[in-house]
Amino acid sequence: MADGLSVGKLQAALASATNEVTVAAANINFDFALVKCEAPRECQPLGDAMTQYRKAEAEGGSQHVTARRLGALFEGICPNTPKPLSVFGTRAFEISSKAEAEIKTKTNTNWIFSGYTGFDSTSLWAAVTSSKAALPVYLLACMLARAWSDSDATSLWVEIV
């Protein structure tokens, strides 16, 4: 009888330990979407030109999470195209600096909403700081949005994903 109780206690202890390990493993919840990557050299000036609010949103907000997840989804599928991406980063900065110069002449920098004004490159910076695959996916999204209506482009994204 004592051996039966010992085996029962041992089984109960093992079951309890297994449950504790399972609960502990469930509590380890690493969200890879919050990882920030270093932006390519060509895109650094674009980040420097952004307002602090928009840069923080791009590096840790919902746009960053979306870009990171899409980048992870398409990792290894997107072709390696360093030259076009480099040119794109340089050109994006040229466009943003022209727009920023025009906006600064028209708005007061001490205005309460001045942190929200200016060229909005939040989604681009989110893609650049998310992963290597996020920027080509961002460019694909831009092309789809440009070529089709909102509903058609959204439907295409659903099909692609």
Short mmCIF file of N, CA and C in Angstrom, two decimals, residues 37-116:
data_model
loop_
_atom_site.label_atom_id
_atom_site.label_comp_id
_atom_site.label_asym_id
_atom_site.label_seq_id
_atom_site.Cartn_x
_atom_site.Cartn_y
_atom_site.Cartn_z
N CYS A 37 15.90 47.33 -36.26
CA CYS A 37 17.14 47.13 -37.01
C CYS A 37 17.74 48.48 -37.37
N GLU A 38 19.02 48.48 -37.64
CA GLU A 38 19.70 49.70 -38.06
C GLU A 38 19.31 50.02 -39.51
N ALA A 39 18.97 51.26 -39.77
CA ALA A 39 18.60 51.68 -41.13
C ALA A 39 19.84 51.69 -42.02
N PRO A 40 19.67 51.40 -43.31
CA PRO A 40 20.81 51.49 -44.23
C PRO A 40 21.38 52.91 -44.25
N ARG A 41 22.64 53.01 -44.59
CA ARG A 41 23.34 54.30 -44.60
C ARG A 41 22.63 55.33 -45.48
N GLU A 42 22.09 54.90 -46.61
CA GLU A 42 21.43 55.82 -47.55
C GLU A 42 20.17 56.43 -46.96
N CYS A 43 19.56 55.73 -46.02
CA CYS A 43 18.30 56.19 -45.44
C CYS A 43 18.47 56.97 -44.14
N GLN A 44 19.67 57.01 -43.58
CA GLN A 44 19.90 57.69 -42.31
C GLN A 44 19.46 59.16 -42.34
N PRO A 45 19.76 59.92 -43.41
CA PRO A 45 19.32 61.32 -43.41
C PRO A 45 17.81 61.47 -43.33
N LEU A 46 17.08 60.53 -43.86
CA LEU A 46 15.63 60.57 -43.80
C LEU A 46 15.16 60.49 -42.34
N GLY A 47 15.77 59.61 -41.57
CA GLY A 47 15.43 59.49 -40.16
C GLY A 47 15.82 60.72 -39.36
N ASP A 48 16.94 61.33 -39.74
CA ASP A 48 17.38 62.53 -39.04
C ASP A 48 16.43 63.71 -39.28
N ALA A 49 15.77 63.71 -40.43
CA ALA A 49 14.88 64.82 -40.78
C ALA A 49 13.48 64.67 -40.18
N MET A 50 13.16 63.51 -39.62
CA MET A 50 11.82 63.27 -39.08
C MET A 50 11.64 63.95 -37.72
N THR A 51 10.40 64.28 -37.40
CA THR A 51 10.11 64.80 -36.07
C THR A 51 10.25 63.66 -35.05
N GLN A 52 10.50 64.01 -33.81
CA GLN A 52 10.69 62.98 -32.77
C GLN A 52 9.46 62.10 -32.62
N TYR A 53 8.27 62.71 -32.69
CA TYR A 53 7.03 61.95 -32.55
C TYR A 53 6.91 60.90 -33.64
N ARG A 54 7.11 61.31 -34.87
CA ARG A 54 6.96 60.38 -36.00
C ARG A 54 8.05 59.31 -36.00
N LYS A 55 9.24 59.69 -35.62
CA LYS A 55 10.33 58.71 -35.57
C LYS A 55 10.06 57.66 -34.48
N ALA A 56 9.58 58.11 -33.33
CA ALA A 56 9.25 57.17 -32.25
C ALA A 56 8.13 56.22 -32.67
N GLU A 57 7.14 56.76 -33.36
CA GLU A 57 6.03 55.93 -33.86
C GLU A 57 6.54 54.91 -34.88
N ALA A 58 7.44 55.35 -35.75
CA ALA A 58 7.97 54.46 -36.79
C ALA A 58 8.86 53.37 -36.21
N GLU A 59 9.54 53.66 -35.11
CA GLU A 59 10.48 52.69 -34.54
C GLU A 59 9.87 51.80 -33.47
N GLY A 60 8.69 52.12 -32.99
CA GLY A 60 8.12 51.30 -31.94
C GLY A 60 6.61 51.24 -31.92
N GLY A 61 5.98 51.92 -32.82
CA GLY A 61 4.52 51.96 -32.85
C GLY A 61 3.90 50.89 -33.73
N SER A 62 2.63 51.08 -34.02
CA SER A 62 1.89 50.09 -34.78
C SER A 62 2.42 49.92 -36.22
N GLN A 63 2.92 51.00 -36.81
CA GLN A 63 3.46 50.87 -38.17
C GLN A 63 4.73 50.02 -38.18
N HIS A 64 5.54 50.14 -37.13
CA HIS A 64 6.74 49.32 -37.03
C HIS A 64 6.37 47.85 -36.85
N VAL A 65 5.39 47.58 -36.01
CA VAL A 65 4.95 46.21 -35.77
C VAL A 65 4.44 45.59 -37.06
N THR A 66 3.64 46.33 -37.82
CA THR A 66 3.12 45.82 -39.08
C THR A 66 4.25 45.57 -40.08
N ALA A 67 5.16 46.52 -40.19
CA ALA A 67 6.29 46.35 -41.12
C ALA A 67 7.16 45.16 -40.73
N ARG A 68 7.39 45.00 -39.44
CA ARG A 68 8.23 43.89 -38.96
C ARG A 68 7.59 42.54 -39.25
N ARG A 69 6.28 42.46 -39.02
CA ARG A 69 5.57 41.20 -39.28
C ARG A 69 5.51 40.89 -40.76
N LEU A 70 5.27 41.88 -41.59
CA LEU A 70 5.27 41.64 -43.03
C LEU A 70 6.67 41.26 -43.52
N GLY A 71 7.69 41.91 -42.97
CA GLY A 71 9.06 41.56 -43.32
C GLY A 71 9.38 40.12 -42.96
N ALA A 72 8.92 39.69 -41.78
CA ALA A 72 9.15 38.31 -41.35
C ALA A 72 8.38 37.33 -42.23
N LEU A 73 7.19 37.73 -42.64
CA LEU A 73 6.37 36.87 -43.49
C LEU A 73 7.02 36.65 -44.85
N PHE A 74 7.65 37.69 -45.38
CA PHE A 74 8.24 37.60 -46.72
C PHE A 74 9.75 37.40 -46.70
N GLU A 75 10.32 37.14 -45.53
CA GLU A 75 11.78 36.92 -45.41
C GLU A 75 12.18 35.74 -46.30
N GLY A 76 13.19 35.95 -47.12
CA GLY A 76 13.68 34.89 -48.00
C GLY A 76 12.95 34.81 -49.32
N ILE A 77 11.82 35.47 -49.44
CA ILE A 77 11.05 35.44 -50.69
C ILE A 77 11.43 36.62 -51.58
N CYS A 78 11.65 37.78 -50.96
CA CYS A 78 11.99 38.98 -51.71
C CYS A 78 13.41 38.85 -52.27
N PRO A 79 13.60 39.22 -53.53
CA PRO A 79 14.96 39.15 -54.09
C PRO A 79 15.87 40.21 -53.48
N ASN A 80 17.14 39.94 -53.47
CA ASN A 80 18.12 40.89 -52.95
C ASN A 80 18.39 41.94 -54.02
N THR A 81 17.99 43.15 -53.77
CA THR A 81 18.14 44.24 -54.73
C THR A 81 18.74 45.46 -54.05
N PRO A 82 20.03 45.41 -53.71
CA PRO A 82 20.61 46.52 -52.93
C PRO A 82 20.67 47.85 -53.69
N LYS A 83 20.95 47.83 -54.97
CA LYS A 83 21.11 49.08 -55.72
C LYS A 83 19.79 49.86 -55.82
N PRO A 84 18.68 49.24 -56.27
CA PRO A 84 17.43 50.01 -56.32
C PRO A 84 16.98 50.50 -54.95
N LEU A 85 17.20 49.70 -53.91
CA LEU A 85 16.80 50.13 -52.58
C LEU A 85 17.67 51.28 -52.09
N SER A 86 18.94 51.27 -52.46
CA SER A 86 19.85 52.36 -52.10
C SER A 86 19.41 53.66 -52.79
N VAL A 87 19.10 53.55 -54.07
CA VAL A 87 18.66 54.72 -54.84
C VAL A 87 17.33 55.24 -54.28
N PHE A 88 16.46 54.31 -53.91
CA PHE A 88 15.16 54.71 -53.35
C PHE A 88 15.34 55.50 -52.06
N GLY A 89 16.23 55.04 -51.18
CA GLY A 89 16.47 55.75 -49.93
C GLY A 89 17.01 57.14 -50.16
N THR A 90 17.94 57.26 -51.09
CA THR A 90 18.52 58.57 -51.40
C THR A 90 17.47 59.50 -51.99
N ARG A 91 16.67 58.99 -52.91
CA ARG A 91 15.63 59.80 -53.56
C ARG A 91 14.54 60.21 -52.56
N ALA A 92 14.18 59.31 -51.67
CA ALA A 92 13.16 59.63 -50.66
C ALA A 92 13.63 60.79 -49.79
N PHE A 93 14.91 60.80 -49.43
CA PHE A 93 15.44 61.90 -48.62
C PHE A 93 15.42 63.20 -49.42
N GLU A 94 15.77 63.16 -50.71
CA GLU A 94 15.75 64.38 -51.52
C GLU A 94 14.35 64.97 -51.57
N ILE A 95 13.35 64.12 -51.78
CA ILE A 95 11.96 64.59 -51.85
C ILE A 95 11.52 65.14 -50.50
N SER A 96 11.85 64.42 -49.42
CA SER A 96 11.42 64.88 -48.10
C SER A 96 12.08 66.19 -47.71
N SER A 97 13.34 66.38 -48.07
CA SER A 97 14.02 67.62 -47.69
C SER A 97 13.44 68.82 -48.45
N LYS A 98 13.05 68.63 -49.72
CA LYS A 98 12.39 69.70 -50.47
C LYS A 98 11.05 70.05 -49.84
N ALA A 99 10.26 69.03 -49.52
CA ALA A 99 8.94 69.26 -48.92
C ALA A 99 9.10 69.90 -47.55
N GLU A 100 10.07 69.46 -46.79
CA GLU A 100 10.30 70.00 -45.44
C GLU A 100 10.69 71.47 -45.51
N ALA A 101 11.51 71.85 -46.49
CA ALA A 101 11.91 73.25 -46.64
C ALA A 101 10.70 74.13 -46.95
N GLU A 102 9.80 73.63 -47.79
CA GLU A 102 8.59 74.40 -48.12
C GLU A 102 7.68 74.54 -46.90
N ILE A 103 7.55 73.47 -46.13
CA ILE A 103 6.67 73.49 -44.97
C ILE A 103 7.22 74.43 -43.89
N LYS A 104 8.53 74.42 -43.69
CA LYS A 104 9.13 75.28 -42.65
C LYS A 104 8.93 76.75 -42.95
N THR A 105 8.87 77.12 -44.23
CA THR A 105 8.63 78.53 -44.56
C THR A 105 7.18 78.92 -44.30
N LYS A 106 6.27 77.94 -44.24
CA LYS A 106 4.85 78.24 -44.08
C LYS A 106 4.34 78.06 -42.65
N THR A 107 5.08 77.36 -41.80
CA THR A 107 4.58 77.10 -40.45
C THR A 107 5.53 77.63 -39.38
N ASN A 108 4.99 77.86 -38.23
CA ASN A 108 5.76 78.32 -37.09
C ASN A 108 6.28 77.10 -36.32
N THR A 109 7.57 77.06 -36.02
CA THR A 109 8.15 75.92 -35.33
C THR A 109 7.77 75.88 -33.85
N ASN A 110 7.26 76.98 -33.30
CA ASN A 110 6.83 77.00 -31.91
C ASN A 110 5.35 76.67 -31.74
N TRP A 111 4.72 76.30 -32.81
CA TRP A 111 3.31 75.97 -32.79
C TRP A 111 3.10 74.68 -32.00
N ILE A 112 1.96 74.54 -31.33
CA ILE A 112 1.72 73.38 -30.47
C ILE A 112 1.74 72.06 -31.24
N PHE A 113 1.37 72.08 -32.50
CA PHE A 113 1.34 70.85 -33.30
C PHE A 113 2.53 70.75 -34.25
N SER A 114 3.58 71.50 -34.01
CA SER A 114 4.73 71.48 -34.93
C SER A 114 5.41 70.12 -34.98
N GLY A 115 5.29 69.32 -33.94
CA GLY A 115 5.86 67.97 -33.96
C GLY A 115 5.12 67.03 -34.89
N TYR A 116 3.94 67.42 -35.31
CA TYR A 116 3.12 66.58 -36.20
C TYR A 116 3.11 67.10 -37.63
#
